[in-house]
Short mmCIF file of N, CA and C in Angstrom, two decimals:
data_model
loop_
_atom_site.label_atom_id
_atom_site.label_comp_id
_atom_site.label_asym_id
_atom_site.label_seq_id
_atom_site.Cartn_x
_atom_site.Cartn_y
_atom_site.Cartn_z
N UNK G 9 -127.32 81.80 61.82
CA UNK G 9 -128.28 81.04 62.77
C UNK G 9 -129.25 81.27 62.06
N UNK G 10 -130.03 80.20 61.77
CA UNK G 10 -130.85 79.47 61.01
C UNK G 10 -132.27 80.20 62.16
N UNK G 11 -133.04 80.62 60.52
CA UNK G 11 -134.53 81.12 61.80
C UNK G 11 -135.57 80.16 61.22
N UNK G 12 -136.52 80.23 61.97
CA UNK G 12 -137.84 79.01 61.64
C UNK G 12 -138.10 79.64 61.21
N UNK G 13 -139.00 79.32 59.62
CA UNK G 13 -139.88 80.13 59.01
C UNK G 13 -141.37 79.60 58.56
N UNK G 14 -142.41 80.47 59.47
CA UNK G 14 -143.80 80.02 59.50
C UNK G 14 -144.48 80.94 58.67
N UNK G 15 -145.07 80.07 57.69
CA UNK G 15 -146.27 80.55 57.10
C UNK G 15 -147.96 80.27 57.65
N UNK G 16 -147.95 81.43 57.58
CA UNK G 16 -149.38 81.42 58.44
C UNK G 16 -150.57 80.89 57.75
N UNK G 17 -151.63 81.13 57.86
CA UNK G 17 -152.58 79.94 56.88
C UNK G 17 -153.31 81.26 56.21
N UNK G 18 -153.22 82.80 56.67
CA UNK G 18 -153.69 84.07 55.93
C UNK G 18 -152.79 83.80 54.47
N UNK G 19 -151.52 83.76 54.62
CA UNK G 19 -150.35 83.70 53.74
C UNK G 19 -150.44 82.45 52.33
N UNK G 20 -150.89 80.98 52.89
CA UNK G 20 -151.01 80.14 52.49
C UNK G 20 -152.43 80.28 51.80
N UNK G 21 -153.64 80.66 52.14
CA UNK G 21 -154.39 81.29 51.09
C UNK G 21 -153.98 82.32 50.30
N UNK G 22 -153.73 83.20 50.75
CA UNK G 22 -153.16 84.12 49.41
C UNK G 22 -152.31 83.43 48.72
N UNK G 23 -151.31 82.58 48.47
CA UNK G 23 -150.80 81.92 47.50
C UNK G 23 -151.95 80.75 46.66
N UNK G 24 -152.32 80.77 47.61
CA UNK G 24 -153.31 79.87 46.86
C UNK G 24 -154.05 80.39 45.76
N UNK G 25 -154.39 82.09 45.88
CA UNK G 25 -155.19 82.98 45.22
C UNK G 25 -154.74 83.22 44.32
N UNK G 26 -152.98 83.21 44.31
CA UNK G 26 -152.16 83.81 43.35
C UNK G 26 -152.38 82.49 42.36
N UNK G 27 -152.26 81.13 42.61
CA UNK G 27 -151.89 80.16 41.81
C UNK G 27 -153.13 80.10 41.06
N UNK G 28 -154.63 80.12 41.95
CA UNK G 28 -155.68 79.96 40.98
C UNK G 28 -155.32 81.21 39.72
N UNK G 29 -155.59 82.46 39.99
CA UNK G 29 -155.23 83.36 39.22
C UNK G 29 -154.27 82.95 38.03
N UNK G 30 -153.24 82.35 38.10
CA UNK G 30 -152.57 82.13 37.10
C UNK G 30 -152.78 81.11 36.26
N UNK G 31 -153.08 80.16 37.47
CA UNK G 31 -153.89 78.92 36.15
C UNK G 31 -154.97 79.47 35.30
N UNK G 32 -155.45 79.96 36.07
CA UNK G 32 -157.38 80.58 35.02
C UNK G 32 -156.53 81.33 33.73
N UNK G 33 -155.72 82.37 33.99
CA UNK G 33 -155.30 83.67 33.59
C UNK G 33 -154.11 82.68 31.67
N UNK G 34 -153.62 82.41 32.60
CA UNK G 34 -151.93 81.47 32.07
C UNK G 34 -152.56 79.77 32.20
N UNK G 35 -151.54 78.73 32.27
CA UNK G 35 -151.93 77.75 32.76
C UNK G 35 -151.53 77.21 34.13
N UNK G 36 -151.47 75.83 34.28
CA UNK G 36 -150.51 74.87 35.45
C UNK G 36 -149.49 75.49 35.71
N UNK G 37 -148.75 75.40 34.57
CA UNK G 37 -147.02 75.52 34.68
C UNK G 37 -147.01 76.94 35.07
N UNK G 38 -147.44 77.77 34.63
CA UNK G 38 -147.03 79.30 34.89
C UNK G 38 -147.39 79.54 36.22
N UNK G 39 -148.35 79.16 36.84
CA UNK G 39 -148.82 79.09 38.17
C UNK G 39 -147.57 78.66 39.27
N UNK G 40 -147.41 77.80 38.82
CA UNK G 40 -146.68 77.22 39.96
C UNK G 40 -144.73 77.45 39.70
N UNK G 41 -144.60 77.82 38.53
CA UNK G 41 -143.42 78.90 38.27
C UNK G 41 -143.63 80.04 39.38
N UNK G 42 -144.76 80.50 39.24
CA UNK G 42 -144.74 81.72 40.01
C UNK G 42 -144.90 81.50 41.83
N UNK G 43 -145.52 80.67 41.93
CA UNK G 43 -145.40 80.03 43.27
C UNK G 43 -144.12 79.91 43.40
N UNK G 44 -143.64 78.59 42.85
CA UNK G 44 -142.26 78.31 43.34
C UNK G 44 -141.26 79.47 43.62
N UNK G 45 -141.33 80.61 42.83
CA UNK G 45 -140.44 82.03 42.96
C UNK G 45 -140.81 82.72 44.70
N UNK G 46 -142.04 82.61 44.55
CA UNK G 46 -142.55 83.08 46.01
C UNK G 46 -142.09 82.47 47.06
N UNK G 47 -142.43 81.39 46.78
CA UNK G 47 -141.46 80.32 47.88
C UNK G 47 -140.44 80.34 48.30
N UNK G 48 -139.67 80.03 47.39
CA UNK G 48 -137.51 80.61 47.08
C UNK G 48 -137.50 81.88 47.58
N UNK G 49 -138.20 83.05 47.49
CA UNK G 49 -138.06 83.86 47.97
C UNK G 49 -138.18 84.08 49.97
N UNK G 50 -139.36 83.38 50.37
CA UNK G 50 -139.76 83.67 51.91
C UNK G 50 -138.23 82.28 52.19
N UNK G 51 -138.04 81.04 51.20
CA UNK G 51 -137.22 80.10 52.36
C UNK G 51 -135.81 80.88 52.20
N UNK G 52 -135.54 81.68 52.09
CA UNK G 52 -134.22 82.46 51.97
C UNK G 52 -134.10 83.18 53.04
N UNK G 53 -135.54 83.75 54.07
CA UNK G 53 -135.71 84.55 55.08
C UNK G 53 -134.65 83.72 55.99
N UNK G 54 -135.21 82.41 56.17
CA UNK G 54 -134.27 81.30 56.99
C UNK G 54 -132.88 81.96 57.78
N UNK G 55 -132.23 82.28 56.56
CA UNK G 55 -130.77 82.48 56.39
C UNK G 55 -130.87 84.15 56.37
N UNK G 56 -131.55 84.74 56.16
CA UNK G 56 -131.44 85.96 55.93
C UNK G 56 -132.94 86.94 56.00
N UNK G 57 -133.00 86.78 57.60
CA UNK G 57 -134.54 87.60 58.19
C UNK G 57 -134.37 88.71 58.11
N UNK G 58 -133.02 89.64 58.36
CA UNK G 58 -133.49 90.98 58.21
C UNK G 58 -133.46 91.35 56.35
N UNK G 59 -133.27 90.38 54.88
CA UNK G 59 -133.02 90.84 54.04
C UNK G 59 -134.35 91.85 53.78
N UNK G 60 -135.33 92.47 54.02
CA UNK G 60 -136.27 92.27 53.47
C UNK G 60 -136.35 93.91 53.95
N UNK G 61 -137.25 95.01 53.31
CA UNK G 61 -136.77 96.05 53.47
C UNK G 61 -138.60 96.52 54.25
N UNK G 62 -138.52 97.65 54.73
CA UNK G 62 -139.41 98.40 55.30
C UNK G 62 -140.89 98.62 54.32
N UNK G 63 -142.34 98.55 54.74
CA UNK G 63 -142.95 98.38 54.17
C UNK G 63 -143.44 99.68 54.04
N UNK G 64 -144.36 100.07 52.98
CA UNK G 64 -144.42 101.61 52.68
C UNK G 64 -145.62 102.22 53.60
N UNK G 65 -145.75 101.61 55.19
CA UNK G 65 -147.13 102.13 55.80
C UNK G 65 -146.12 101.85 57.09
N UNK G 66 -146.80 103.24 57.98
CA UNK G 66 -146.15 103.40 58.89
C UNK G 66 -146.16 102.18 60.04
N UNK G 67 -147.59 102.28 60.05
CA UNK G 67 -148.52 101.28 61.08
C UNK G 67 -147.55 99.78 61.46
N UNK G 68 -147.36 99.34 60.11
CA UNK G 68 -146.93 97.98 59.73
C UNK G 68 -145.72 98.34 60.47
N UNK G 69 -144.64 99.72 60.04
CA UNK G 69 -143.34 99.26 60.51
C UNK G 69 -142.91 99.70 62.25
N UNK G 70 -144.01 100.37 62.44
CA UNK G 70 -144.19 100.66 63.79
C UNK G 70 -144.20 99.01 64.67
N UNK G 71 -144.50 98.14 63.99
CA UNK G 71 -145.09 97.00 64.64
C UNK G 71 -143.62 95.91 63.68
N UNK G 72 -142.86 96.26 63.27
CA UNK G 72 -142.08 95.45 62.89
C UNK G 72 -141.75 94.78 61.85
N UNK G 73 -142.68 94.88 61.22
CA UNK G 73 -143.37 93.85 59.59
C UNK G 73 -142.42 94.55 58.44
N UNK G 74 -141.94 93.81 58.02
CA UNK G 74 -141.46 94.02 56.73
C UNK G 74 -141.46 93.38 55.24
N UNK G 75 -140.87 93.43 53.84
CA UNK G 75 -141.69 92.78 52.79
C UNK G 75 -140.41 92.57 52.67
N UNK G 76 -140.64 91.47 51.38
CA UNK G 76 -140.22 90.77 50.28
C UNK G 76 -140.62 90.97 49.54
N UNK G 77 -139.91 91.62 47.78
CA UNK G 77 -140.18 91.85 46.94
C UNK G 77 -140.41 90.82 45.85
N UNK G 78 -141.31 89.88 45.36
CA UNK G 78 -141.29 88.93 44.47
C UNK G 78 -141.28 89.33 42.92
N UNK G 79 -140.09 90.05 42.16
CA UNK G 79 -141.60 90.15 40.88
C UNK G 79 -142.63 90.79 41.75
N UNK G 80 -144.35 90.71 41.14
CA UNK G 80 -144.78 91.29 40.96
C UNK G 80 -145.92 90.92 42.03
N UNK G 81 -144.99 90.32 43.15
CA UNK G 81 -145.97 90.18 44.40
C UNK G 81 -145.22 90.77 45.85
N UNK G 82 -145.64 90.72 46.90
CA UNK G 82 -144.60 91.43 48.26
C UNK G 82 -145.59 90.01 49.34
N UNK G 83 -144.26 90.15 49.79
CA UNK G 83 -144.47 89.07 51.29
C UNK G 83 -144.16 89.64 52.11
N UNK G 84 -145.39 89.97 53.13
CA UNK G 84 -145.48 90.92 54.95
C UNK G 84 -144.88 89.89 55.52
N UNK G 85 -143.90 90.13 56.64
CA UNK G 85 -143.49 89.22 56.93
C UNK G 85 -142.77 89.85 59.19
N UNK G 86 -143.27 89.09 59.85
CA UNK G 86 -142.23 89.73 61.12
C UNK G 86 -141.53 88.48 61.43
N UNK G 87 -140.15 89.29 61.89
CA UNK G 87 -139.64 88.67 62.64
C UNK G 87 -139.52 88.40 64.57
N UNK G 88 -139.47 87.80 65.26
CA UNK G 88 -140.10 86.89 66.50
C UNK G 88 -139.08 86.38 66.92
N UNK G 89 -137.49 87.04 67.77
CA UNK G 89 -137.13 85.93 68.00
C UNK G 89 -136.20 85.23 66.86
N UNK G 90 -136.22 84.07 66.97
CA UNK G 90 -135.98 83.19 66.38
C UNK G 90 -136.75 82.43 65.16
N UNK G 91 -138.28 83.10 64.95
CA UNK G 91 -138.90 83.00 63.82
C UNK G 91 -139.37 83.54 62.83
N UNK G 92 -139.27 83.35 61.70
CA UNK G 92 -139.86 84.52 60.98
C UNK G 92 -141.80 84.14 60.32
N UNK G 93 -142.74 84.91 60.75
CA UNK G 93 -143.47 84.65 60.54
C UNK G 93 -144.75 85.37 59.04
N UNK G 94 -145.22 84.58 58.25
CA UNK G 94 -145.16 85.07 56.70
C UNK G 94 -146.80 85.40 56.78
N UNK G 95 -147.30 86.39 57.14
CA UNK G 95 -148.64 87.36 57.43
C UNK G 95 -149.24 86.95 56.27
N UNK G 96 -148.80 87.44 54.83
CA UNK G 96 -149.84 88.06 53.60
C UNK G 96 -148.49 87.93 52.39
N UNK G 97 -149.04 87.50 51.38
CA UNK G 97 -148.58 87.58 50.10
C UNK G 97 -149.21 88.33 49.29
N UNK G 98 -149.27 89.12 48.37
CA UNK G 98 -150.07 90.01 47.61
C UNK G 98 -149.38 90.64 46.38
N UNK G 99 -150.27 91.06 45.59
CA UNK G 99 -149.81 91.53 44.53
C UNK G 99 -149.26 92.92 44.95
N UNK G 100 -147.99 93.42 44.50
CA UNK G 100 -147.49 94.85 44.24
C UNK G 100 -148.21 96.09 44.06
N UNK G 101 -149.73 95.65 43.57
CA UNK G 101 -149.91 97.02 42.65
C UNK G 101 -151.47 96.78 43.31
N UNK G 102 -151.74 96.26 44.72
CA UNK G 102 -152.91 95.95 45.29
C UNK G 102 -152.72 96.94 46.45
N UNK G 103 -153.39 97.28 47.14
CA UNK G 103 -153.45 97.79 48.36
C UNK G 103 -153.17 97.08 49.05
N UNK G 104 -152.25 96.30 49.15
CA UNK G 104 -151.95 95.05 50.11
C UNK G 104 -151.62 95.55 51.65
N UNK G 105 -151.66 96.98 52.07
CA UNK G 105 -151.09 97.12 53.40
C UNK G 105 -152.63 97.00 54.05
N UNK G 106 -153.99 97.32 53.63
CA UNK G 106 -155.04 97.44 54.09
C UNK G 106 -155.63 95.82 54.57
N UNK G 107 -154.57 94.91 54.05
CA UNK G 107 -154.81 93.33 54.64
C UNK G 107 -154.56 93.20 56.35
N UNK G 108 -153.93 94.78 57.09
CA UNK G 108 -154.19 93.96 58.58
C UNK G 108 -154.66 95.35 59.04
N UNK G 109 -155.14 95.52 58.76
CA UNK G 109 -156.65 97.10 59.07
C UNK G 109 -157.79 96.52 59.21
#
């Protein structure tokens, strides 16, 4: 059964920030490749919403958030009934769990 994936405004802002960073540090082509890779991982959640793993944060896990790692980035999402909600996208080397506090 396919799930509906909804990328919330906070996650779109995160993705825009990632694109901006890669555009400034490298070039537009690199920024688009990184963005496309992240969006591909998110799209896979339509068919495999349980493919993500638990986060390193107990508070998030207790609230049933999960994560998918895309190279240097992590997508934090939650499945509610037949929908997948993407809350944040962050660099794996940041304290991304604090985005929820």
